[in-house]
PDB file of C-alpha atoms in Angstrom:
ATOM      1  CA  MET V 753       0.066  -0.043  -0.026  1.00 63.00           C
ATOM      2  CA  PRO V 754       0.847   3.396  -0.865  1.00 69.00           C
ATOM      3  CA  SER V 755       2.687   5.344   2.473  1.00 66.00           C
ATOM      4  CA  PRO V 756       0.115   8.041   3.858  1.00 74.00           C
ATOM      5  CA  HIS V 757       2.979  10.441   4.163  1.00 87.00           C
ATOM      6  CA  ILE V 758       3.565  13.175   1.723  1.00 93.00           C
ATOM      7  CA  PRO V 759       6.853  14.956   1.879  1.00 97.00           C
ATOM      8  CA  PRO V 760       6.915  18.859   2.175  1.00 98.00           C
ATOM      9  CA  ILE V 761       6.530  19.968  -1.603  1.00 98.00           C
ATOM     10  CA  VAL V 762       8.868  22.943  -2.878  1.00 98.00           C
ATOM     11  CA  LEU V 763       8.114  24.255  -6.428  1.00 98.00           C
ATOM     12  CA  ALA V 764      11.567  25.636  -7.861  1.00 98.00           C
ATOM     13  CA  PHE V 765      11.612  28.417 -10.657  1.00 98.00           C
ATOM     14  CA  ALA V 766      15.033  27.956 -12.577  1.00 97.00           C
ATOM     15  CA  ALA V 767      17.219  27.478 -15.652  1.00 96.00           C
ATOM     16  CA  THR V 768      18.550  24.006 -16.549  1.00 96.00           C
ATOM     17  CA  ASP V 769      22.038  23.222 -16.115  1.00 96.00           C
ATOM     18  CA  PRO V 770      23.325  20.318 -18.289  1.00 96.00           C
ATOM     19  CA  THR V 771      25.938  19.292 -15.882  1.00 96.00           C
ATOM     20  CA  SER V 772      23.602  19.333 -12.591  1.00 96.00           C
ATOM     21  CA  GLY V 773      25.992  21.225 -10.922  1.00 95.00           C
ATOM     22  CA  ALA V 774      23.838  24.301 -10.701  1.00 94.00           C
ATOM     23  CA  GLY V 775      20.255  25.489 -11.697  1.00 95.00           C
ATOM     24  CA  LEU V 776      17.131  23.252 -12.054  1.00 97.00           C
ATOM     25  CA  GLN V 777      19.071  20.044 -11.440  1.00 97.00           C
ATOM     26  CA  ALA V 778      21.178  21.438  -8.453  1.00 97.00           C
ATOM     27  CA  ASP V 779      17.449  22.459  -6.955  1.00 98.00           C
ATOM     28  CA  ILE V 780      15.962  19.226  -7.556  1.00 98.00           C
ATOM     29  CA  LEU V 781      19.126  17.151  -5.627  1.00 98.00           C
ATOM     30  CA  THR V 782      19.178  19.645  -2.877  1.00 98.00           C
ATOM     31  CA  LEU V 783      15.624  19.523  -2.115  1.00 98.00           C
ATOM     32  CA  SER V 784      15.481  15.939  -2.662  1.00 98.00           C
ATOM     33  CA  ALA V 785      18.508  15.095  -0.203  1.00 98.00           C
ATOM     34  CA  LEU V 786      16.846  17.442   2.544  1.00 98.00           C
ATOM     35  CA  GLY V 787      13.354  15.263   2.324  1.00 97.00           C
ATOM     36  CA  CYS V 788      11.400  17.515  -0.298  1.00 98.00           C
ATOM     37  CA  HIS V 789       9.573  16.380  -2.926  1.00 98.00           C
ATOM     38  CA  PRO V 790      10.719  19.077  -5.715  1.00 98.00           C
ATOM     39  CA  LEU V 791       8.513  20.298  -8.328  1.00 98.00           C
ATOM     40  CA  SER V 792      10.433  21.952 -11.518  1.00 98.00           C
ATOM     41  CA  VAL V 793       9.281  25.068 -13.499  1.00 98.00           C
ATOM     42  CA  VAL V 794      12.068  25.669 -16.869  1.00 98.00           C
ATOM     43  CA  THR V 795      12.707  29.435 -17.184  1.00 96.00           C
ATOM     44  CA  ALA V 796      15.458  28.839 -19.930  1.00 95.00           C
ATOM     45  CA  VAL V 797      17.654  26.367 -21.269  1.00 96.00           C
ATOM     46  CA  THR V 798      21.167  26.710 -20.999  1.00 94.00           C
ATOM     47  CA  VAL V 799      24.777  25.474 -22.602  1.00 94.00           C
ATOM     48  CA  GLN V 800      26.931  25.289 -19.889  1.00 92.00           C
ATOM     49  CA  ASP V 801      29.931  23.008 -18.357  1.00 93.00           C
ATOM     50  CA  THR V 802      31.584  23.170 -15.153  1.00 92.00           C
ATOM     51  CA  ALA V 803      33.947  26.166 -16.767  1.00 89.00           C
ATOM     52  CA  GLY V 804      30.976  28.691 -17.345  1.00 86.00           C
ATOM     53  CA  VAL V 805      27.787  29.402 -19.470  1.00 88.00           C
ATOM     54  CA  ASP V 806      28.139  29.612 -23.297  1.00 89.00           C
ATOM     55  CA  GLY V 807      24.493  30.211 -23.944  1.00 90.00           C
ATOM     56  CA  VAL V 808      20.861  30.904 -22.360  1.00 91.00           C
ATOM     57  CA  MET V 809      17.525  30.462 -24.298  1.00 94.00           C
ATOM     58  CA  ALA V 810      14.343  31.836 -22.455  1.00 94.00           C
ATOM     59  CA  ILE V 811      11.356  29.729 -22.404  1.00 96.00           C
ATOM     60  CA  ASP V 812       8.419  31.937 -23.428  1.00 97.00           C
ATOM     61  CA  SER V 813       6.462  33.133 -20.474  1.00 97.00           C
ATOM     62  CA  ASP V 814       3.078  31.842 -21.212  1.00 97.00           C
ATOM     63  CA  TRP V 815       4.649  28.477 -20.950  1.00 97.00           C
ATOM     64  CA  ILE V 816       5.949  29.386 -17.289  1.00 97.00           C
ATOM     65  CA  ILE V 817       2.783  30.420 -16.361  1.00 98.00           C
ATOM     66  CA  ASP V 818       1.340  27.164 -17.668  1.00 98.00           C
ATOM     67  CA  GLN V 819       4.063  24.908 -16.201  1.00 97.00           C
ATOM     68  CA  ALA V 820       3.494  26.258 -12.727  1.00 98.00           C
ATOM     69  CA  ARG V 821      -0.309  26.468 -12.863  1.00 98.00           C
ATOM     70  CA  VAL V 822      -0.797  23.155 -13.705  1.00 98.00           C
ATOM     71  CA  VAL V 823       1.421  21.705 -10.676  1.00 98.00           C
ATOM     72  CA  LEU V 824      -0.054  24.532  -8.217  1.00 98.00           C
ATOM     73  CA  GLU V 825      -3.513  23.393  -8.913  1.00 97.00           C
ATOM     74  CA  ASP V 826      -2.778  19.960  -8.456  1.00 97.00           C
ATOM     75  CA  MET V 827      -0.281  19.801  -5.415  1.00 97.00           C
ATOM     76  CA  PRO V 828      -0.188  21.848  -1.968  1.00 97.00           C
ATOM     77  CA  VAL V 829       3.273  23.693  -2.197  1.00 98.00           C
ATOM     78  CA  ALA V 830       5.145  24.703   1.149  1.00 98.00           C
ATOM     79  CA  ALA V 831       7.987  26.843  -0.357  1.00 98.00           C
ATOM     80  CA  PHE V 832       8.724  28.339  -3.785  1.00 98.00           C
ATOM     81  CA  LYS V 833      12.538  28.798  -4.562  1.00 98.00           C
ATOM     82  CA  ILE V 834      13.656  31.151  -7.565  1.00 97.00           C
ATOM     83  CA  GLY V 835      16.504  31.196  -9.608  1.00 95.00           C
ATOM     84  CA  VAL V 836      17.754  32.414 -13.011  1.00 93.00           C
ATOM     85  CA  LEU V 837      14.818  33.918 -14.811  1.00 93.00           C
ATOM     86  CA  GLY V 838      15.576  34.263 -18.265  1.00 91.00           C
ATOM     87  CA  SER V 839      13.688  37.371 -19.188  1.00 93.00           C
ATOM     88  CA  VAL V 840      11.563  40.202 -18.262  1.00 94.00           C
ATOM     89  CA  GLU V 841       8.705  38.510 -19.239  1.00 95.00           C
ATOM     90  CA  ASN V 842       9.393  35.720 -17.504  1.00 96.00           C
ATOM     91  CA  ILE V 843       9.706  37.634 -13.986  1.00 96.00           C
ATOM     92  CA  ALA V 844       6.621  39.497 -14.684  1.00 96.00           C
ATOM     93  CA  ALA V 845       4.763  35.633 -15.273  1.00 97.00           C
ATOM     94  CA  ILE V 846       6.582  34.407 -12.100  1.00 97.00           C
ATOM     95  CA  ALA V 847       5.600  37.470  -9.964  1.00 97.00           C
ATOM     96  CA  GLU V 848       1.874  37.065 -11.299  1.00 97.00           C
ATOM     97  CA  VAL V 849       1.734  33.327 -10.226  1.00 98.00           C
ATOM     98  CA  VAL V 850       3.492  33.719  -6.791  1.00 98.00           C
ATOM     99  CA  SER V 851       1.076  36.482  -5.977  1.00 98.00           C
ATOM    100  CA  ASP V 852      -1.684  34.026  -5.626  1.00 98.00           C
ATOM    101  CA  TYR V 853       0.164  32.011  -2.853  1.00 98.00           C
ATOM    102  CA  PRO V 854       1.070  35.203  -0.218  1.00 97.00           C
ATOM    103  CA  ASP V 855       1.314  32.666   2.651  1.00 97.00           C
ATOM    104  CA  VAL V 856       3.859  30.532   0.780  1.00 98.00           C
ATOM    105  CA  PRO V 857       7.377  31.560   1.963  1.00 98.00           C
ATOM    106  CA  LEU V 858       9.448  32.551  -1.116  1.00 98.00           C
ATOM    107  CA  VAL V 859      13.443  32.051  -1.392  1.00 98.00           C
ATOM    108  CA  LEU V 860      14.837  34.487  -4.219  1.00 97.00           C
ATOM    109  CA  ASP V 861      18.254  33.573  -5.170  1.00 96.00           C
ATOM    110  CA  PRO V 862      19.410  36.601  -7.462  1.00 92.00           C
ATOM    111  CA  VAL V 863      21.902  34.917 -10.308  1.00 81.00           C
ATOM    112  CA  LEU V 864      23.015  37.803 -12.320  1.00 78.00           C
ATOM    113  CA  ALA V 865      26.163  36.224 -13.589  1.00 68.00           C
ATOM    114  CA  SER V 866      27.716  32.717 -13.557  1.00 58.00           C
ATOM    115  CA  GLY V 867      30.854  31.825 -11.491  1.00 57.00           C
ATOM    116  CA  ARG V 868      32.824  32.538 -14.381  1.00 56.00           C
ATOM    117  CA  GLY V 869      31.175  36.087 -14.973  1.00 53.00           C
ATOM    118  CA  ASP V 870      28.994  35.322 -17.966  1.00 56.00           C
ATOM    119  CA  GLU V 871      25.890  37.944 -17.485  1.00 60.00           C
ATOM    120  CA  LEU V 872      22.798  36.399 -17.194  1.00 66.00           C
ATOM    121  CA  SER V 873      20.431  39.356 -16.051  1.00 68.00           C
ATOM    122  CA  SER V 874      19.990  42.489 -17.937  1.00 80.00           C
ATOM    123  CA  GLU V 875      19.402  45.808 -16.374  1.00 84.00           C
ATOM    124  CA  ASP V 876      15.847  45.787 -17.213  1.00 88.00           C
ATOM    125  CA  MET V 877      15.503  42.297 -15.781  1.00 88.00           C
ATOM    126  CA  VAL V 878      17.126  43.605 -12.547  1.00 90.00           C
ATOM    127  CA  SER V 879      14.994  46.589 -12.355  1.00 90.00           C
ATOM    128  CA  ALA V 880      12.035  43.972 -12.960  1.00 93.00           C
ATOM    129  CA  LEU V 881      12.920  41.968 -10.014  1.00 93.00           C
ATOM    130  CA  ARG V 882      13.462  44.806  -7.715  1.00 94.00           C
ATOM    131  CA  GLU V 883      10.068  45.935  -8.773  1.00 95.00           C
ATOM    132  CA  LEU V 884       7.922  42.468  -9.169  1.00 96.00           C
ATOM    133  CA  LEU V 885       9.470  39.946  -7.011  1.00 96.00           C
ATOM    134  CA  LEU V 886      11.709  41.658  -4.157  1.00 97.00           C
ATOM    135  CA  PRO V 887       8.381  42.800  -2.472  1.00 97.00           C
ATOM    136  CA  GLN V 888       6.973  39.266  -2.438  1.00 98.00           C
ATOM    137  CA  THR V 889      10.091  37.831  -1.384  1.00 98.00           C
ATOM    138  CA  THR V 890      10.363  36.057   2.210  1.00 98.00           C
ATOM    139  CA  ILE V 891      14.268  35.717   2.112  1.00 98.00           C
ATOM    140  CA  LEU V 892      16.805  37.034  -0.800  1.00 98.00           C
ATOM    141  CA  THR V 893      20.176  35.275  -0.779  1.00 97.00           C
ATOM    142  CA  PRO V 894      22.646  37.405  -2.700  1.00 95.00           C
ATOM    143  CA  ASN V 895      26.443  37.238  -2.650  1.00 92.00           C
ATOM    144  CA  GLY V 896      28.150  40.780  -2.286  1.00 90.00           C
ATOM    145  CA  ALA V 897      28.529  41.537  -5.566  1.00 88.00           C
ATOM    146  CA  GLU V 898      24.752  40.660  -6.259  1.00 90.00           C
ATOM    147  CA  ALA V 899      23.715  42.676  -3.367  1.00 92.00           C
ATOM    148  CA  ARG V 900      25.789  46.195  -4.731  1.00 90.00           C
ATOM    149  CA  ARG V 901      24.086  45.414  -8.071  1.00 88.00           C
ATOM    150  CA  LEU V 902      20.724  45.049  -7.003  1.00 91.00           C
ATOM    151  CA  VAL V 903      20.698  48.185  -5.073  1.00 90.00           C
ATOM    152  CA  GLN V 904      22.753  50.331  -7.471  1.00 81.00           C
ATOM    153  CA  ASP V 905      20.814  52.524 -10.348  1.00 69.00           C
ATOM    154  CA  GLU V 906      21.720  51.884 -14.146  1.00 52.00           C
ATOM    155  CA  GLY V 907      24.769  53.279 -14.976  1.00 53.00           C
ATOM    156  CA  GLU V 908      26.213  53.961 -11.617  1.00 60.00           C
ATOM    157  CA  GLU V 909      29.379  52.180 -10.715  1.00 58.00           C
ATOM    158  CA  PRO V 910      28.931  49.384  -8.051  1.00 53.00           C
ATOM    159  CA  GLU V 911      30.096  50.291  -4.718  1.00 56.00           C
ATOM    160  CA  VAL V 912      32.883  48.905  -2.718  1.00 52.00           C
ATOM    161  CA  GLY V 913      31.854  47.775   0.882  1.00 56.00           C
ATOM    162  CA  GLY V 914      28.940  49.014   2.508  1.00 87.00           C
ATOM    163  CA  LEU V 915      26.905  45.545   2.660  1.00 91.00           C
ATOM    164  CA  ASP V 916      25.012  46.715   5.654  1.00 93.00           C
ATOM    165  CA  GLU V 917      23.566  49.742   3.677  1.00 92.00           C
ATOM    166  CA  CYS V 918      22.981  47.364   0.673  1.00 93.00           C
ATOM    167  CA  ALA V 919      20.960  45.117   2.932  1.00 95.00           C
ATOM    168  CA  ARG V 920      18.689  48.159   4.281  1.00 94.00           C
ATOM    169  CA  ARG V 921      17.924  49.202   0.886  1.00 94.00           C
ATOM    170  CA  LEU V 922      17.124  45.713  -0.390  1.00 95.00           C
ATOM    171  CA  LEU V 923      15.057  45.620   2.445  1.00 96.00           C
ATOM    172  CA  ALA V 924      13.268  48.932   1.460  1.00 95.00           C
ATOM    173  CA  PHE V 925      12.408  47.146  -1.502  1.00 95.00           C
ATOM    174  CA  GLY V 926      10.010  44.661   0.371  1.00 96.00           C
ATOM    175  CA  CYS V 927      11.764  41.641   1.267  1.00 96.00           C
ATOM    176  CA  GLU V 928      11.162  39.871   4.497  1.00 98.00           C
ATOM    177  CA  TYR V 929      14.758  38.856   5.065  1.00 98.00           C
ATOM    178  CA  VAL V 930      18.134  39.336   3.269  1.00 98.00           C
ATOM    179  CA  LEU V 931      21.152  36.894   3.663  1.00 98.00           C
ATOM    180  CA  ILE V 932      24.240  38.335   1.957  1.00 96.00           C
ATOM    181  CA  THR V 933      26.839  35.678   1.825  1.00 93.00           C
ATOM    182  CA  GLY V 934      30.680  36.534   2.083  1.00 86.00           C
ATOM    183  CA  THR V 935      31.980  34.059  -0.703  1.00 81.00           C
ATOM    184  CA  HIS V 936      33.116  36.865  -2.855  1.00 74.00           C
ATOM    185  CA  GLU V 937      34.615  38.987  -0.111  1.00 80.00           C
ATOM    186  CA  ASN V 938      38.093  39.102   0.652  1.00 77.00           C
ATOM    187  CA  THR V 939      37.871  37.917   4.547  1.00 82.00           C
ATOM    188  CA  PRO V 940      39.905  34.953   5.727  1.00 84.00           C
ATOM    189  CA  GLN V 941      36.586  33.343   6.846  1.00 89.00           C
ATOM    190  CA  VAL V 942      33.377  33.311   4.806  1.00 90.00           C
ATOM    191  CA  VAL V 943      30.877  35.562   6.928  1.00 93.00           C
ATOM    192  CA  ASN V 944      27.113  35.342   5.886  1.00 95.00           C
ATOM    193  CA  THR V 945      25.085  37.970   7.560  1.00 97.00           C
ATOM    194  CA  LEU V 946      21.052  37.832   7.737  1.00 98.00           C
ATOM    195  CA  TYR V 947      19.469  41.041   8.092  1.00 98.00           C
ATOM    196  CA  GLY V 948      15.605  41.403   9.018  1.00 97.00           C
ATOM    197  CA  PRO V 949      13.785  44.842   9.452  1.00 93.00           C
ATOM    198  CA  ASP V 950      15.412  45.489  12.776  1.00 94.00           C
ATOM    199  CA  GLY V 951      19.018  45.216  11.635  1.00 95.00           C
ATOM    200  CA  VAL V 952      21.254  42.203  11.642  1.00 97.00           C
ATOM    201  CA  VAL V 953      19.383  38.854  13.152  1.00 97.00           C
ATOM    202  CA  ARG V 954      22.544  36.549  12.934  1.00 96.00           C
ATOM    203  CA  SER V 955      26.089  36.168  11.334  1.00 95.00           C
ATOM    204  CA  ASP V 956      27.725  32.925  10.662  1.00 94.00           C
ATOM    205  CA  ASN V 957      31.371  32.298   9.962  1.00 92.00           C
ATOM    206  CA  TRP V 958      32.176  29.301   7.893  1.00 92.00           C
ATOM    207  CA  GLU V 959      35.734  28.297   7.235  1.00 91.00           C
ATOM    208  CA  ARG V 960      37.086  29.382   3.632  1.00 90.00           C
ATOM    209  CA  LEU V 961      37.449  26.141   1.618  1.00 91.00           C
ATOM    210  CA  ALA V 962      40.060  26.438  -1.494  1.00 86.00           C
ATOM    211  CA  GLY V 963      38.800  26.256  -4.899  1.00 85.00           C
ATOM    212  CA  SER V 964      35.553  27.406  -6.696  1.00 90.00           C
ATOM    213  CA  TYR V 965      32.482  25.566  -6.565  1.00 93.00           C
ATOM    214  CA  HIS V 966      29.235  25.384  -9.431  1.00 93.00           C
ATOM    215  CA  GLY V 967      26.099  25.977  -8.040  1.00 93.00           C
ATOM    216  CA  SER V 968      27.047  26.783  -4.472  1.00 94.00           C
ATOM    217  CA  GLY V 969      24.485  29.657  -4.292  1.00 94.00           C
ATOM    218  CA  CYS V 970      21.784  27.597  -6.042  1.00 95.00           C
ATOM    219  CA  THR V 971      22.432  24.935  -3.145  1.00 97.00           C
ATOM    220  CA  LEU V 972      22.373  27.183  -0.268  1.00 97.00           C
ATOM    221  CA  ALA V 973      18.797  28.787  -1.695  1.00 98.00           C
ATOM    222  CA  SER V 974      17.336  25.330  -1.990  1.00 98.00           C
ATOM    223  CA  ALA V 975      18.345  24.330   1.511  1.00 98.00           C
ATOM    224  CA  ILE V 976      16.585  27.111   2.995  1.00 98.00           C
ATOM    225  CA  ALA V 977      13.471  26.686   0.629  1.00 98.00           C
ATOM    226  CA  ALA V 978      13.576  22.965   2.069  1.00 98.00           C
ATOM    227  CA  MET V 979      14.224  24.062   5.637  1.00 98.00           C
ATOM    228  CA  LEU V 980      11.260  26.242   5.653  1.00 98.00           C
ATOM    229  CA  ALA V 981       9.032  23.869   4.078  1.00 98.00           C
ATOM    230  CA  ASN V 982      10.007  21.471   7.059  1.00 97.00           C
ATOM    231  CA  GLY V 983       8.489  24.044   9.442  1.00 97.00           C
ATOM    232  CA  LEU V 984      11.699  26.073  10.675  1.00 98.00           C
ATOM    233  CA  ASP V 985      11.375  29.755  11.398  1.00 97.00           C
ATOM    234  CA  VAL V 986      13.785  31.832   8.872  1.00 98.00           C
ATOM    235  CA  PRO V 987      16.785  32.069  10.895  1.00 98.00           C
ATOM    236  CA  GLU V 988      17.079  28.358  12.097  1.00 98.00           C
ATOM    237  CA  ALA V 989      16.602  27.529   8.472  1.00 98.00           C
ATOM    238  CA  VAL V 990      18.991  30.046   7.477  1.00 98.00           C
ATOM    239  CA  HIS V 991      21.885  28.312   9.994  1.00 97.00           C
ATOM    240  CA  GLU V 992      20.881  24.597   9.265  1.00 98.00           C
ATOM    241  CA  ALA V 993      20.911  25.295   5.183  1.00 98.00           C
ATOM    242  CA  GLN V 994      24.267  26.977   5.688  1.00 97.00           C
ATOM    243  CA  GLU V 995      25.568  23.711   7.651  1.00 97.00           C
ATOM    244  CA  TYR V 996      24.347  21.908   5.025  1.00 98.00           C
ATOM    245  CA  THR V 997      25.783  23.693   2.316  1.00 97.00           C
ATOM    246  CA  TRP V 998      29.121  23.782   3.868  1.00 96.00           C
ATOM    247  CA  GLN V 999      29.445  20.020   4.052  1.00 96.00           C
ATOM    248  CA  THR V1000      28.441  19.350   0.307  1.00 97.00           C
ATOM    249  CA  LEU V1001      31.267  22.054  -0.309  1.00 96.00           C
ATOM    250  CA  SER V1002      33.743  20.216   1.928  1.00 95.00           C
ATOM    251  CA  ALA V1003      32.820  17.192   0.134  1.00 96.00           C
ATOM    252  CA  ALA V1004      32.744  18.452  -3.164  1.00 96.00           C
ATOM    253  CA  PHE V1005      34.388  16.293  -6.266  1.00 96.00           C
ATOM    254  CA  ARG V1006      35.830  17.721  -9.640  1.00 95.00           C
ATOM    255  CA  ALA V1007      33.641  15.953 -12.349  1.00 93.00           C
ATOM    256  CA  GLY V1008      34.915  18.147 -15.458  1.00 92.00           C
ATOM    257  CA  MET V1009      37.637  20.634 -16.246  1.00 92.00           C
ATOM    258  CA  GLY V1010      36.053  23.894 -14.429  1.00 92.00           C
ATOM    259  CA  GLN V1011      34.916  23.922 -11.061  1.00 93.00           C
ATOM    260  CA  TYR V1012      34.197  21.555  -8.330  1.00 95.00           C
ATOM    261  CA  MET V1013      30.504  20.317  -7.893  1.00 95.00           C
ATOM    262  CA  PRO V1014      29.103  19.977  -4.198  1.00 97.00           C
ATOM    263  CA  ASP V1015      27.830  17.039  -3.354  1.00 97.00           C
ATOM    264  CA  ARG V1016      24.344  17.158  -2.033  1.00 97.00           C
ATOM    265  CA  PHE V1017      24.211  13.298  -0.912  1.00 97.00           C
ATOM    266  CA  PHE V1018      27.628  13.776   0.820  1.00 96.00           C
ATOM    267  CA  TRP V1019      25.750  12.163   3.940  1.00 93.00           C
ATOM    268  CA  ALA V1020      25.045   9.044   1.650  1.00 93.00           C
ATOM    269  CA  ARG V1021      28.415   8.073   0.904  1.00 87.00           C
ATOM    270  CA  ASP V1022      30.653   5.574   2.881  1.00 70.00           C
ATOM    271  CA  VAL V1023      33.354   7.850   4.504  1.00 61.00           C
ATOM    272  CA  ASP V1024      34.467   5.290   6.877  1.00 54.00           C
ATOM    273  CA  GLU V1025      38.122   4.375   5.829  1.00 48.00           C
ATOM    274  CA  GLY V1026      37.892   1.175   7.182  1.00 46.00           C
ATOM    275  CA  ALA V1027      34.936   0.400   5.768  1.00 45.00           C
ATOM    276  CA  GLY V1028      35.633  -2.862   3.716  1.00 43.00           C
ATOM    277  CA  GLU V1029      38.785  -3.836   5.588  1.00 45.00           C
ATOM    278  CA  GLU V1030      39.368  -6.671   8.039  1.00 42.00           C
TER     279      GLU V1030
END
């Protein structure tokens, strides 16, 4: 007989990644590893490897709406996770869909460029994201560079430093929380800071691991969505998701010639050095 238990269901809007290191495939791996059932809406199709992105083809926005509406009318969703959006039209379509579910927490990972620096969002897309999605966002998860770009006006030079001010301005756009990650900052340890309406909620320091990783931001945002879907409040969800993400990075492997892949199923590997030995 089928089990009566239904795992928490999370809907991810994101672009595909043929390597499964980032994007929609990374979301699916992470959500599955953390006990959730992932639903997926494809926003764009990419040509990429572990080194970078060579091409992006946005899906028609009507297809975005249709993909989402069909599954949302069929299954109860406990959280939304949003990654690469593909176009201004897609941002408007997703904003329209999620506006019908104001009680469902929304985790937005503002992927503006690939790890190599390949551009993934135009200035018009950044503006649309600020105007249409940030007011509906439960938690935004930019790195320092993304946070600075999100608050700068078109044509302005990005500011150096001032992440506290960036967070304040991002919160003013309407999101409830902002988690700014310190992976791109010049600090001995990675410092991730969660901001809320009253300022800093928590700040966590993590050992800075050697190398670069394909899909670390996707992993963190999806892990937060999974924790929220499992009933944790935002500060606790953020901490647990960081712990999980750091473990995936410490167990990362180099499958190709570019960045390392986070191992989302690190806990399922046999890491006992003595395993099989008498």
